Short mmCIF file of N, CA, C and O in Angstrom, two decimals:
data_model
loop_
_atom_site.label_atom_id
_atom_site.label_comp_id
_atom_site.label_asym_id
_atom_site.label_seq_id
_atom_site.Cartn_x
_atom_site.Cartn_y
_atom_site.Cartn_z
N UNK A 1 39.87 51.37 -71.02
CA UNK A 1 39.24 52.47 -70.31
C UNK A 1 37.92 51.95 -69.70
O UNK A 1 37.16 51.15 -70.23
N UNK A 2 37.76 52.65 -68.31
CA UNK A 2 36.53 52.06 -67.65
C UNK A 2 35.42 52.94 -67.85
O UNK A 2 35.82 54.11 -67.90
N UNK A 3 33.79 52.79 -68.03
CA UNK A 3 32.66 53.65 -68.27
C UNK A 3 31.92 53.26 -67.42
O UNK A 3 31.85 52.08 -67.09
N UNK A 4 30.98 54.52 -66.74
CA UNK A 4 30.30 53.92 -66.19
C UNK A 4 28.72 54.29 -66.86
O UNK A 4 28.54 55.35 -67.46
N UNK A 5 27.38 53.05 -66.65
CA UNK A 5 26.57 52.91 -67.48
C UNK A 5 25.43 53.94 -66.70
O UNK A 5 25.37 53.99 -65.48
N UNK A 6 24.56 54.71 -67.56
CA UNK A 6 23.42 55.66 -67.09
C UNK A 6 22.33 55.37 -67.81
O UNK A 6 22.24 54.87 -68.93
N UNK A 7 21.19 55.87 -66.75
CA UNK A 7 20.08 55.56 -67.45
C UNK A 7 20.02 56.61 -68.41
O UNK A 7 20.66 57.66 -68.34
N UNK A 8 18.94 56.17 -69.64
CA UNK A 8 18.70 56.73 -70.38
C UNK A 8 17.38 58.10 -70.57
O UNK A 8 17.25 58.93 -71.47
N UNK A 9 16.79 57.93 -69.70
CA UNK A 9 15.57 58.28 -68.41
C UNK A 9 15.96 59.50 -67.84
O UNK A 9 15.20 60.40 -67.48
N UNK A 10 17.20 59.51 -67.76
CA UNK A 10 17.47 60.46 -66.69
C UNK A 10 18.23 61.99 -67.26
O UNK A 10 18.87 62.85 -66.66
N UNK A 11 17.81 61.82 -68.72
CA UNK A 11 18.66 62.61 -69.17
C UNK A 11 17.63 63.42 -70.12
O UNK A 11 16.94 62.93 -71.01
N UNK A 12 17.69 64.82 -69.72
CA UNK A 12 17.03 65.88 -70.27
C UNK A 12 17.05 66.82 -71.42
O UNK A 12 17.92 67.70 -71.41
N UNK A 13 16.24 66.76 -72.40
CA UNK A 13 16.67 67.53 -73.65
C UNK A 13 16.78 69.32 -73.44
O UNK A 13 17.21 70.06 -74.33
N UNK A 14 16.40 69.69 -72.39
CA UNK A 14 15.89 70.64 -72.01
C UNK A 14 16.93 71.52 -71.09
O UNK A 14 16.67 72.66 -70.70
N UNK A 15 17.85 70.97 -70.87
CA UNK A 15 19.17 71.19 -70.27
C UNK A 15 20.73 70.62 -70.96
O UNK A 15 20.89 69.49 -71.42
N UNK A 16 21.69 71.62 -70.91
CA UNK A 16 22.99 70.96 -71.57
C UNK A 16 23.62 70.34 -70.66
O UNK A 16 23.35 70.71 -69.52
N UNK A 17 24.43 69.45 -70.76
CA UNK A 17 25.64 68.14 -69.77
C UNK A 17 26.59 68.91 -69.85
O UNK A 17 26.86 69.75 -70.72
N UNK A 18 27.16 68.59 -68.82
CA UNK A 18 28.69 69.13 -68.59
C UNK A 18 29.52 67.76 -68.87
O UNK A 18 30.75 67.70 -68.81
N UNK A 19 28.90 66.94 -69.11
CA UNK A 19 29.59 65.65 -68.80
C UNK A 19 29.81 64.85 -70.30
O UNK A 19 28.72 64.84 -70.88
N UNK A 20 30.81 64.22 -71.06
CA UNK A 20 30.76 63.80 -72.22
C UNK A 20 30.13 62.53 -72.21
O UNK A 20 30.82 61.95 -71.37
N UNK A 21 29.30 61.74 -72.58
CA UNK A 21 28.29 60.32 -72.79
C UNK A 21 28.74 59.93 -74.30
O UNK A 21 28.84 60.53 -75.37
N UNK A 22 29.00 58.30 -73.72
CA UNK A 22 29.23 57.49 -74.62
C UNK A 22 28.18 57.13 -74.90
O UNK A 22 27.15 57.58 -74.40
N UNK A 23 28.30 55.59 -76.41
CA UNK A 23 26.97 55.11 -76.08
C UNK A 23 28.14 53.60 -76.72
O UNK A 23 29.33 53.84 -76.95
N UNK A 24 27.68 52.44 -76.88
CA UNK A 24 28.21 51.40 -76.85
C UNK A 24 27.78 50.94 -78.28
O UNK A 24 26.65 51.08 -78.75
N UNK A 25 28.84 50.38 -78.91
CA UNK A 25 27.94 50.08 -80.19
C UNK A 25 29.09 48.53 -79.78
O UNK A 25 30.22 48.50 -79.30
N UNK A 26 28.41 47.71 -80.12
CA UNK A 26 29.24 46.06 -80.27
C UNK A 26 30.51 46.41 -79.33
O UNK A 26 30.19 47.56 -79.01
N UNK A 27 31.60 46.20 -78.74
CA UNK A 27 32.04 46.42 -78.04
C UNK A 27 33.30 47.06 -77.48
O UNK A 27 34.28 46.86 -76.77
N UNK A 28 32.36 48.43 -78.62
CA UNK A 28 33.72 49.71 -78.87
C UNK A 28 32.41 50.93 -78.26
O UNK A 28 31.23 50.75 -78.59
N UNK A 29 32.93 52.43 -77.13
CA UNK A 29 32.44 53.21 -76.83
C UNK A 29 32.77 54.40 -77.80
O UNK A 29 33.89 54.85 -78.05
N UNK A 30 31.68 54.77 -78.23
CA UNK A 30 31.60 55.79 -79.13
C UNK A 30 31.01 57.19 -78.75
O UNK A 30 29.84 57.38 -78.40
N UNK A 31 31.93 58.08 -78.87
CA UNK A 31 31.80 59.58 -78.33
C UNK A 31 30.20 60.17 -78.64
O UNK A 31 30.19 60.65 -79.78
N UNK A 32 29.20 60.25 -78.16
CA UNK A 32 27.83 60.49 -78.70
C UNK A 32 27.14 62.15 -78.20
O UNK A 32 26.42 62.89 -78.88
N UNK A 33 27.57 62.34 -77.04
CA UNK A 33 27.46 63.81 -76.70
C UNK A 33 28.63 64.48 -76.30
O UNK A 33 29.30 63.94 -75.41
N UNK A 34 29.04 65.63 -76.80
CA UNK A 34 29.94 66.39 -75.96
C UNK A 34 29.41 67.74 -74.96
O UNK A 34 28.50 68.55 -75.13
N UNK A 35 30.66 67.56 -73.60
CA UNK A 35 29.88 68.30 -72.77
C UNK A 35 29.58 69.77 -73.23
O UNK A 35 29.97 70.23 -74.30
N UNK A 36 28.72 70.55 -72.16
CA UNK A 36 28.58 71.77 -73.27
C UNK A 36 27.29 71.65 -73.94
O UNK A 36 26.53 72.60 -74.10
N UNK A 37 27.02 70.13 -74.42
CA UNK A 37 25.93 69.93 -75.70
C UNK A 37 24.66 69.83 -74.91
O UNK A 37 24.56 69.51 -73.73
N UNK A 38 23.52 70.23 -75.93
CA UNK A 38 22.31 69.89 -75.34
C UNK A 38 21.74 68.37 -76.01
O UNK A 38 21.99 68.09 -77.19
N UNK A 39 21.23 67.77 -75.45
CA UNK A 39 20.64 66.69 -76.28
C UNK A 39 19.66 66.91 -77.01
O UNK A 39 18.78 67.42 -76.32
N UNK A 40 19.31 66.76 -78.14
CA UNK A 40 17.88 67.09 -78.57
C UNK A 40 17.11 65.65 -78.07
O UNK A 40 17.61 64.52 -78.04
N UNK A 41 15.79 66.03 -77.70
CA UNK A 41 14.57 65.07 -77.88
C UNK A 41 14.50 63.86 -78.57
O UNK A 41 14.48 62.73 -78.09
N UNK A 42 14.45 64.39 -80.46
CA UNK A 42 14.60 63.57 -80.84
C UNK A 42 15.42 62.27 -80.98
O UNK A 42 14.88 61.19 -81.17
N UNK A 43 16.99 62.47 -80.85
CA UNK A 43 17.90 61.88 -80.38
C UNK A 43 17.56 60.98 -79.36
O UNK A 43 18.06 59.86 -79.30
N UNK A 44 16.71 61.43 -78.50
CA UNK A 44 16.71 60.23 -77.01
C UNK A 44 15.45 59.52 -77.60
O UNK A 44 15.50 58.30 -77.48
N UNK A 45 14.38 59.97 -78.18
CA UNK A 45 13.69 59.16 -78.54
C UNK A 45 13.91 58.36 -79.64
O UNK A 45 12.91 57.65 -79.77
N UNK A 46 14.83 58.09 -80.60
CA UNK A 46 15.41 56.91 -81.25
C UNK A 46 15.80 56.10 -80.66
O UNK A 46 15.39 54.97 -80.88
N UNK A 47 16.91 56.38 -79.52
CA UNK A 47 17.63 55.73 -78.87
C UNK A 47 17.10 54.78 -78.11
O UNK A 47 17.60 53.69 -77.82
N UNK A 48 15.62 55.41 -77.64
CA UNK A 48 14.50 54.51 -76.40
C UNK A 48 13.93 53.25 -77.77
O UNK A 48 13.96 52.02 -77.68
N UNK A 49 13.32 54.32 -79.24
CA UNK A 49 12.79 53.73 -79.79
C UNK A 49 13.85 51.96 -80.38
O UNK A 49 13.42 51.06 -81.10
N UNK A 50 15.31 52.10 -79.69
CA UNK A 50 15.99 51.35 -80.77
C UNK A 50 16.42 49.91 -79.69
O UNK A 50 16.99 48.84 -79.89
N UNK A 51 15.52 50.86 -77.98
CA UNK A 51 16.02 49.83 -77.16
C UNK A 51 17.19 50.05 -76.74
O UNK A 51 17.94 49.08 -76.78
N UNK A 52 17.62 51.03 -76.33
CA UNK A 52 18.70 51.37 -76.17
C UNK A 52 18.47 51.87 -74.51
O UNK A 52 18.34 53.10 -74.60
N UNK A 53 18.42 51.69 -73.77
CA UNK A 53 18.61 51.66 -71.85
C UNK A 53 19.48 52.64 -71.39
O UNK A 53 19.08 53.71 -70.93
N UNK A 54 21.13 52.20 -71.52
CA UNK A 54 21.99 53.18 -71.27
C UNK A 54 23.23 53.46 -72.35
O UNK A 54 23.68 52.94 -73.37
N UNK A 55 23.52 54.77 -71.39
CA UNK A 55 24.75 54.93 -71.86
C UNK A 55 25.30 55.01 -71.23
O UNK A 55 25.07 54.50 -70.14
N UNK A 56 26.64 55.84 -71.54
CA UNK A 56 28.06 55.96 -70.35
C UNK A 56 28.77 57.14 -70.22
O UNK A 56 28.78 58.06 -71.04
N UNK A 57 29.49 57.07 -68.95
CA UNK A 57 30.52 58.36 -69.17
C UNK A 57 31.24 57.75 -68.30
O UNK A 57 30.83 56.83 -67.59
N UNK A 58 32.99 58.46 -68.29
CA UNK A 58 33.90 58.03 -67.78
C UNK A 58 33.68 58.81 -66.29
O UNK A 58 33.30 59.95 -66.01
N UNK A 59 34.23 57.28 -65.22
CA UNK A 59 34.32 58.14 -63.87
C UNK A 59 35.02 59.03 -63.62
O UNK A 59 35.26 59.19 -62.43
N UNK A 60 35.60 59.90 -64.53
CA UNK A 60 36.07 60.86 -63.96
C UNK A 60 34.48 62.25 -64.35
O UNK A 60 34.60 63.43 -64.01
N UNK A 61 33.60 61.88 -64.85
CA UNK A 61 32.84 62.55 -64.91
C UNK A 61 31.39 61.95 -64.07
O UNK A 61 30.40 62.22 -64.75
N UNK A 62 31.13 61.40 -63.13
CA UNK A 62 30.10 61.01 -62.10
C UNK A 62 30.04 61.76 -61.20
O UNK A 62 28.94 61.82 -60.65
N UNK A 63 30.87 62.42 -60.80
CA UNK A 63 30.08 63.74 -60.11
C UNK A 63 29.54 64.45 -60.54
O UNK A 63 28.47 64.51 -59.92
N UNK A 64 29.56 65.20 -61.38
CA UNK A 64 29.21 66.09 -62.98
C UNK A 64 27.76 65.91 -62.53
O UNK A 64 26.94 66.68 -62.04
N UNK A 65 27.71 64.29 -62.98
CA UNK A 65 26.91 63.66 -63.66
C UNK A 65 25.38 63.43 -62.21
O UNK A 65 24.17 63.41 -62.47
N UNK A 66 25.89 63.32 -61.07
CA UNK A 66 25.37 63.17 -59.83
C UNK A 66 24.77 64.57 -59.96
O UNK A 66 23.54 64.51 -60.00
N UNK A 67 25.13 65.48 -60.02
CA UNK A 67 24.85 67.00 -59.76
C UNK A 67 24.25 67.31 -60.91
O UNK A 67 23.61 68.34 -60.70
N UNK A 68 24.08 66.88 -62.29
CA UNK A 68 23.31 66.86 -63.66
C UNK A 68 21.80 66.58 -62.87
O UNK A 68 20.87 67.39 -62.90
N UNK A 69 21.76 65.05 -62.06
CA UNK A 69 20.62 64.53 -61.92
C UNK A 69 20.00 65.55 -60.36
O UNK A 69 18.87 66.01 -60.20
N UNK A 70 21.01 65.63 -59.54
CA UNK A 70 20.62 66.63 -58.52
C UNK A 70 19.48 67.97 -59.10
O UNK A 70 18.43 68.37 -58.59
N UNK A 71 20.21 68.42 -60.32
CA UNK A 71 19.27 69.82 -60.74
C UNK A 71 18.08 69.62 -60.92
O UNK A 71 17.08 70.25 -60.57
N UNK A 72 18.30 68.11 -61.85
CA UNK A 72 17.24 68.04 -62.01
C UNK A 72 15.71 67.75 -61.27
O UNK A 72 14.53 68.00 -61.52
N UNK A 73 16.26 67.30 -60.53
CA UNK A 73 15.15 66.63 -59.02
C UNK A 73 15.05 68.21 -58.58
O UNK A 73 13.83 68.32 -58.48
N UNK A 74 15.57 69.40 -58.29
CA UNK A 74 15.30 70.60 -57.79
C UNK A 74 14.54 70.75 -58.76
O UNK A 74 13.45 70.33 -58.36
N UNK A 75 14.41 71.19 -60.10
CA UNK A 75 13.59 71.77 -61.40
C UNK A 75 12.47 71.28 -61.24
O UNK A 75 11.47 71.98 -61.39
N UNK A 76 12.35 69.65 -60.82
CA UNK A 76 11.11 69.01 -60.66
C UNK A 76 10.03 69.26 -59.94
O UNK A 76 8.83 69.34 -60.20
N UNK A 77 11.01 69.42 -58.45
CA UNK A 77 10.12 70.31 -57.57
C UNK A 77 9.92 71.82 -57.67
O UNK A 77 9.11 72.26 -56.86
N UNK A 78 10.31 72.45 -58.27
CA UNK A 78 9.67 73.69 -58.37
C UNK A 78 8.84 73.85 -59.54
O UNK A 78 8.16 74.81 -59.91
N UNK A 79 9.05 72.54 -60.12
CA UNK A 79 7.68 72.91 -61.40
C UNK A 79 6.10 72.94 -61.06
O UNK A 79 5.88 72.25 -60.07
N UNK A 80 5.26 73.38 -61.46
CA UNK A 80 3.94 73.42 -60.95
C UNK A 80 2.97 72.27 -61.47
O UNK A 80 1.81 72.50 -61.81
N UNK A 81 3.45 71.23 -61.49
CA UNK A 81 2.92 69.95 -61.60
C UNK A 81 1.95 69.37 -60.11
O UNK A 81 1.97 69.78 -58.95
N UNK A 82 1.22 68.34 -60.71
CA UNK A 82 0.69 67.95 -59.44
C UNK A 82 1.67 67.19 -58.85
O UNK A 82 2.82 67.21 -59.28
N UNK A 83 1.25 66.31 -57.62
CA UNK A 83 2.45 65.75 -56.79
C UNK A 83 2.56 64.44 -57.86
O UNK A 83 3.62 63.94 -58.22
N UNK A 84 0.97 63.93 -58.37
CA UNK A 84 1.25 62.83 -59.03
C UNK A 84 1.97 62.75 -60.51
O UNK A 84 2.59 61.79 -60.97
N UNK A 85 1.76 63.80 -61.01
CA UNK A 85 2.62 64.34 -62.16
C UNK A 85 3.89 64.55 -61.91
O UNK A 85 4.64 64.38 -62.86
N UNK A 86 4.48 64.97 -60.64
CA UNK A 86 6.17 64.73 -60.72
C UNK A 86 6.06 63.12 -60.24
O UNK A 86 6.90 62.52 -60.91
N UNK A 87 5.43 62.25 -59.42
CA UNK A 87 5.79 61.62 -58.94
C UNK A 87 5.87 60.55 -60.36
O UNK A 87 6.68 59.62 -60.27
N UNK A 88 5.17 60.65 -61.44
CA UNK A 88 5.01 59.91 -62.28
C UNK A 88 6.66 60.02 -63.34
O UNK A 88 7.34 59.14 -63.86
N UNK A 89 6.80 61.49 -63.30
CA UNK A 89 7.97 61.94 -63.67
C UNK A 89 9.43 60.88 -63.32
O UNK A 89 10.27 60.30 -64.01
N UNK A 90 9.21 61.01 -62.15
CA UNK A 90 10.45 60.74 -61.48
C UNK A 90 10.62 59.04 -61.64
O UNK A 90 11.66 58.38 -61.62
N UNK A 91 9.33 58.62 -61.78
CA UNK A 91 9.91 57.17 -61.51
C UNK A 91 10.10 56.83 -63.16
O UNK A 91 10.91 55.97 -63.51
N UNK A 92 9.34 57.55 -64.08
CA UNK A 92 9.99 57.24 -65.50
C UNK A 92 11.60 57.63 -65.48
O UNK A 92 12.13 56.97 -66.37
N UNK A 93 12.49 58.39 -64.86
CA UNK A 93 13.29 58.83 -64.89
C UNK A 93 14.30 57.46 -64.28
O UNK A 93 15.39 57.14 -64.75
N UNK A 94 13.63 56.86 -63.19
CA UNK A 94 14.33 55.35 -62.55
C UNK A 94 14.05 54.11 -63.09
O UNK A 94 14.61 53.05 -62.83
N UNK A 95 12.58 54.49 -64.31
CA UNK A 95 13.22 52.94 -65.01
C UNK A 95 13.81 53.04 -66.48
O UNK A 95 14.26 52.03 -67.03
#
């Protein structure tokens, strides 16, 4: 089966996925969110803390997943942040 890899950045505790995310352990993909689910916080911050970059989901879920990150870039801009506060946002979100 083919996955494709996502940043880890780009994914919000604050919103649920429609999309199911793997995560890779040695070189078997292991079911880690189901769609529906919200991520908690803590969860992504182990994951950053463990060095962990990306994960995955199958292409049959990258559109989902395109339109996950779409919302989110709308939410961004309507938040009442300064410009440099989203702009700071966004590029943590691209590395």
């Amino acid at each position: 089966m083919e996955y494709i890899p996502i940043r880890i950045n780009t994914l919000r505790s604050e919103n649920a996925v429609d999309f199911d995310i793997y995560i890779k352990v040695a070189d078997q993909y292991i079911h880690y969110v189901r769609s529906t689910d919200q991520i908690d916080e803590g969860r992504i911050k182990k994951l950053k803390e463990k060095g962990i970059k990306k994960l995955y989901i199958l292409p049959q879920s990258e559109e989902k997943y395109l339109a996950y990150l779409d919302q989110g870039l709308v939410s961004l801009a309507n938040q009442s942040k300064s410009l440099t506060e989203k702009s700071a946002l966004a590029h943590d979100s691209l590395v």
